[in-house]
Amino acid sequence: MKLFRIPVAILLFAVALTLSACNNDEKVAEDSKTPAAEAATTEGNEVADALSDDLTDDVPADNPFFPDRLTKNAVAEKEMLSQQNLDQSETEDNLEVTLKGIQYTKLKPADSYEESFTGFADPDKIVAATAMIEVKNDGESAVPLTDIGAFLETPAYRILNHNVLEADSGEIEPGKTSTKYVVFLMDQEDYKEEDDFSLRISSITDKQEEDLLAADLTFDLPAN
């Protein structure tokens, strides 16, 4: 079985995204807990702070696309390929994670971000998979949603999520539920060839960089 990995997505000092496709030469270990994306930081973490794109900004009510950063920050125009409304829940370590839906969209990067999308077989045929998850905190401490490690998996390979393109509603206070939009990028050819995807949440990291999940949470997705 061949396992592909998306190289780290880097936010440059000028806040220009560098986003990559699957890399055939890099393999992901089965028990990997490596975060899917990181940001180049400057003194005071000004650039890293810019990634905290929460859900408080307005998105037009008639916009059919999930409000990830691709949508909210006009990184790319989207064309809907498929949408699945779901209600699958898994619980681990006082966290109940519910997969509410997933959208597969064909992307047309904005001119200002066009050069940031690299490594794809065809830059005009890039697909984003955006998953909407709700996380309920049944613990006693607040849980941040910013640092989630996730994989979109098939029998042939797995794709790491791109944190820099994601959006969430911030920390989850005890007894509360918050929303997170998790984003994956792939070549359109891979999307068309595969109809057996699953979503795996591999880590939720707190401010002390400790993983709050003792075990991975896996959600099987319906065929497109």
Tab-separated table of C-alpha atoms in Angstrom:
chain	number	residue	atom	x	y	z
A	1	MET	CA	0.000	0.000	0.000
A	2	LYS	CA	1.406	3.391	-0.921
A	3	LEU	CA	0.970	6.216	1.535
A	4	PHE	CA	1.299	9.825	0.418
A	5	ARG	CA	1.790	12.864	2.579
A	6	ILE	CA	1.065	16.522	1.984
A	7	PRO	CA	4.187	18.549	2.807
A	8	VAL	CA	3.777	21.204	5.467
A	9	ALA	CA	1.782	24.263	4.457
A	10	ILE	CA	3.786	27.386	5.263
A	11	LEU	CA	2.494	30.871	5.876
A	12	LEU	CA	5.205	33.263	4.708
A	13	PHE	CA	5.958	36.530	6.460
A	14	ALA	CA	3.971	38.358	3.794
A	15	VAL	CA	1.011	36.101	4.642
A	16	ALA	CA	1.294	34.285	1.302
A	17	LEU	CA	0.193	30.666	1.479
A	18	THR	CA	2.289	27.804	0.145
A	19	LEU	CA	0.017	24.824	-0.401
A	20	SER	CA	1.113	21.496	-1.798
A	21	ALA	CA	-0.388	18.361	-3.254
A	22	CYS	CA	0.419	14.758	-2.373
A	23	ASN	CA	4.097	13.857	-2.509
A	24	ASN	CA	4.706	10.334	-3.815
A	25	ASP	CA	8.145	10.100	-2.221
A	26	GLU	CA	7.151	10.781	1.380
A	27	LYS	CA	5.460	8.182	3.579
A	28	VAL	CA	3.383	8.705	6.710
A	29	ALA	CA	3.879	6.286	9.582
A	30	GLU	CA	0.778	4.366	10.633
A	31	ASP	CA	0.967	5.791	14.155
A	32	SER	CA	1.912	9.313	13.099
A	33	LYS	CA	0.713	12.148	15.319
A	34	THR	CA	2.528	14.816	13.316
A	35	PRO	CA	0.487	18.041	12.922
A	36	ALA	CA	-0.704	18.515	9.375
A	37	ALA	CA	0.385	22.109	8.936
A	38	GLU	CA	2.595	24.640	10.601
A	39	ALA	CA	3.232	28.361	10.225
A	40	ALA	CA	6.472	30.306	9.964
A	41	THR	CA	6.384	32.570	13.014
A	42	THR	CA	7.962	35.904	13.793
A	43	GLU	CA	8.748	37.589	17.093
A	44	GLY	CA	5.562	37.787	19.115
A	45	ASN	CA	3.872	35.165	16.902
A	46	GLU	CA	2.199	37.870	14.823
A	47	VAL	CA	2.017	35.626	11.776
A	48	ALA	CA	0.810	32.589	13.702
A	49	ASP	CA	-1.897	34.712	15.299
A	50	ALA	CA	-3.114	35.653	11.827
A	51	LEU	CA	-4.059	31.998	11.302
A	52	SER	CA	-6.696	32.086	14.028
A	53	ASP	CA	-9.480	32.669	11.556
A	54	ASP	CA	-12.571	32.062	13.664
A	55	LEU	CA	-16.213	31.870	12.640
A	56	THR	CA	-17.263	35.287	13.929
A	57	ASP	CA	-16.755	37.045	10.594
A	58	ASP	CA	-19.878	37.342	8.501
A	59	VAL	CA	-20.395	35.085	5.484
A	60	PRO	CA	-23.393	35.828	3.235
A	61	ALA	CA	-26.379	33.664	4.133
A	62	ASP	CA	-26.784	32.552	0.531
A	63	ASN	CA	-23.195	31.282	0.294
A	64	PRO	CA	-23.503	27.487	-0.079
A	65	PHE	CA	-19.892	26.743	0.859
A	66	PHE	CA	-18.556	25.921	4.323
A	67	PRO	CA	-16.818	29.006	5.792
A	68	ASP	CA	-13.260	27.704	5.846
A	69	ARG	CA	-10.459	30.131	5.074
A	70	LEU	CA	-10.641	29.333	1.365
A	71	THR	CA	-14.118	30.865	1.429
A	72	LYS	CA	-13.832	33.498	4.167
A	73	ASN	CA	-10.538	34.970	2.970
A	74	ALA	CA	-11.200	34.549	-0.763
A	75	VAL	CA	-8.131	32.322	-1.210
A	76	ALA	CA	-9.935	30.467	-4.010
A	77	GLU	CA	-13.281	30.311	-5.748
A	78	LYS	CA	-15.156	27.061	-5.249
A	79	GLU	CA	-17.259	24.908	-7.565
A	80	MET	CA	-19.341	22.304	-5.756
A	81	LEU	CA	-18.598	18.730	-6.813
A	82	SER	CA	-20.355	16.838	-4.041
A	83	GLN	CA	-21.853	17.444	-0.615
A	84	GLN	CA	-22.744	14.936	2.086
A	85	ASN	CA	-24.839	15.807	5.135
A	86	LEU	CA	-23.899	13.500	7.995
A	87	ASP	CA	-24.408	12.988	11.708
A	88	GLN	CA	-21.715	10.569	12.907
A	89	SER	CA	-20.393	10.817	16.473
A	90	GLU	CA	-17.372	9.328	18.231
A	91	THR	CA	-16.348	9.898	21.866
A	92	GLU	CA	-12.923	9.778	23.479
A	93	ASP	CA	-11.432	11.348	26.627
A	94	ASN	CA	-14.433	13.559	27.468
A	95	LEU	CA	-14.611	14.850	23.885
A	96	GLU	CA	-17.562	14.019	21.668
A	97	VAL	CA	-16.731	14.693	18.014
A	98	THR	CA	-19.578	14.736	15.480
A	99	LEU	CA	-19.012	14.810	11.739
A	100	LYS	CA	-21.863	16.965	10.412
A	101	GLY	CA	-20.960	16.998	6.735
A	102	ILE	CA	-18.305	17.239	4.046
A	103	GLN	CA	-18.043	19.260	0.844
A	104	TYR	CA	-15.826	18.410	-2.119
A	105	THR	CA	-15.131	21.500	-4.230
A	106	LYS	CA	-13.040	22.279	-7.283
A	107	LEU	CA	-10.810	25.282	-6.632
A	108	LYS	CA	-9.823	28.254	-8.742
A	109	PRO	CA	-7.125	30.037	-6.719
A	110	ALA	CA	-7.332	33.819	-6.567
A	111	ASP	CA	-4.678	35.601	-8.602
A	112	SER	CA	-2.876	36.722	-5.437
A	113	TYR	CA	-2.606	33.115	-4.197
A	114	GLU	CA	-2.155	31.280	-7.506
A	115	GLU	CA	1.593	30.751	-7.080
A	116	SER	CA	1.052	29.400	-3.563
A	117	PHE	CA	-0.580	26.187	-4.822
A	118	THR	CA	2.321	23.927	-5.804
A	119	GLY	CA	2.933	20.264	-6.562
A	120	PHE	CA	-0.425	19.498	-8.146
A	121	ALA	CA	-0.658	17.491	-11.366
A	122	ASP	CA	-2.796	20.238	-12.918
A	123	PRO	CA	-3.107	23.627	-11.138
A	124	ASP	CA	-6.523	24.046	-12.768
A	125	LYS	CA	-7.779	20.781	-11.245
A	126	ILE	CA	-7.388	21.075	-7.487
A	127	VAL	CA	-10.043	19.663	-5.167
A	128	ALA	CA	-10.647	20.673	-1.565
A	129	ALA	CA	-12.482	18.456	0.901
A	130	THR	CA	-13.874	20.511	3.792
A	131	ALA	CA	-15.323	18.601	6.730
A	132	MET	CA	-17.608	20.231	9.291
A	133	ILE	CA	-17.148	18.794	12.761
A	134	GLU	CA	-18.697	19.705	16.094
A	135	VAL	CA	-16.748	19.057	19.277
A	136	LYS	CA	-18.481	18.839	22.672
A	137	ASN	CA	-16.295	19.325	25.712
A	138	ASP	CA	-17.452	17.109	28.575
A	139	GLY	CA	-14.254	17.711	30.516
A	140	GLU	CA	-13.344	20.245	33.175
A	141	SER	CA	-10.912	22.443	31.194
A	142	ALA	CA	-11.244	24.557	28.060
A	143	VAL	CA	-10.233	22.818	24.818
A	144	PRO	CA	-8.707	24.773	21.903
A	145	LEU	CA	-9.806	23.845	18.381
A	146	THR	CA	-6.953	25.468	16.457
A	147	ASP	CA	-4.525	22.539	16.454
A	148	ILE	CA	-6.248	19.442	15.138
A	149	GLY	CA	-4.374	16.721	13.287
A	150	ALA	CA	-6.483	14.812	10.773
A	151	PHE	CA	-6.218	12.513	7.759
A	152	LEU	CA	-8.478	11.948	4.773
A	153	GLU	CA	-7.755	8.299	3.983
A	154	THR	CA	-8.349	5.843	1.175
A	155	PRO	CA	-7.168	2.231	0.809
A	156	ALA	CA	-4.210	3.587	-1.202
A	157	TYR	CA	-3.053	6.728	0.604
A	158	ARG	CA	-3.797	9.346	3.223
A	159	ILE	CA	-3.824	13.142	3.035
A	160	LEU	CA	-2.955	15.448	5.918
A	161	ASN	CA	-5.148	18.423	6.726
A	162	HIS	CA	-4.092	22.021	6.031
A	163	ASN	CA	-4.500	23.943	9.280
A	164	VAL	CA	-3.794	27.290	7.608
A	165	LEU	CA	-6.983	26.950	5.540
A	166	GLU	CA	-9.232	25.981	8.426
A	167	ALA	CA	-11.610	27.973	10.623
A	168	ASP	CA	-13.120	27.347	14.028
A	169	SER	CA	-15.090	29.001	16.792
A	170	GLY	CA	-12.226	29.087	19.283
A	171	GLU	CA	-11.857	27.435	22.658
A	172	ILE	CA	-14.564	25.119	23.940
A	173	GLU	CA	-15.526	25.797	27.537
A	174	PRO	CA	-16.595	22.818	29.674
A	175	GLY	CA	-20.101	21.682	28.769
A	176	LYS	CA	-20.087	23.629	25.492
A	177	THR	CA	-19.970	22.605	21.822
A	178	SER	CA	-17.993	24.370	19.062
A	179	THR	CA	-17.548	23.974	15.318
A	180	LYS	CA	-14.407	23.334	13.272
A	181	TYR	CA	-13.947	23.199	9.484
A	182	VAL	CA	-11.127	20.808	8.538
A	183	VAL	CA	-9.577	21.156	5.055
A	184	PHE	CA	-7.757	18.701	2.774
A	185	LEU	CA	-6.355	19.305	-0.731
A	186	MET	CA	-5.932	16.761	-3.523
A	187	ASP	CA	-5.645	16.412	-7.284
A	188	GLN	CA	-8.970	16.098	-9.070
A	189	GLU	CA	-7.764	12.848	-10.633
A	190	ASP	CA	-7.345	11.326	-7.155
A	191	TYR	CA	-10.814	12.526	-6.170
A	192	LYS	CA	-12.378	10.941	-9.258
A	193	GLU	CA	-10.530	7.650	-8.833
A	194	GLU	CA	-11.434	7.156	-5.164
A	195	ASP	CA	-14.897	6.596	-3.710
A	196	ASP	CA	-13.873	5.041	-0.408
A	197	PHE	CA	-12.785	7.912	1.852
A	198	SER	CA	-12.622	7.979	5.622
A	199	LEU	CA	-11.848	10.870	7.964
A	200	ARG	CA	-9.547	10.246	10.906
A	201	ILE	CA	-9.039	12.736	13.711
A	202	SER	CA	-5.604	11.817	15.049
A	203	SER	CA	-4.940	14.570	17.581
A	204	ILE	CA	-6.366	17.613	19.333
A	205	THR	CA	-3.541	19.563	20.937
A	206	ASP	CA	-3.909	21.859	23.936
A	207	LYS	CA	-1.832	24.945	24.769
A	208	GLN	CA	0.785	22.751	26.437
A	209	GLU	CA	1.084	20.795	23.158
A	210	GLU	CA	-0.354	17.690	24.791
A	211	ASP	CA	-2.639	15.456	22.742
A	212	LEU	CA	-6.097	15.351	24.322
A	213	LEU	CA	-7.077	12.165	22.445
A	214	ALA	CA	-5.862	8.799	23.701
A	215	ALA	CA	-7.139	7.107	20.530
A	216	ASP	CA	-7.905	8.175	16.971
A	217	LEU	CA	-11.495	8.848	15.898
A	218	THR	CA	-12.458	7.440	12.485
A	219	PHE	CA	-15.491	8.302	10.365
A	220	ASP	CA	-16.346	6.311	7.238
A	221	LEU	CA	-17.646	8.538	4.443
A	222	PRO	CA	-20.347	7.570	1.931
A	223	ALA	CA	-19.264	7.127	-1.689
A	224	ASN	CA	-19.382	10.297	-3.776
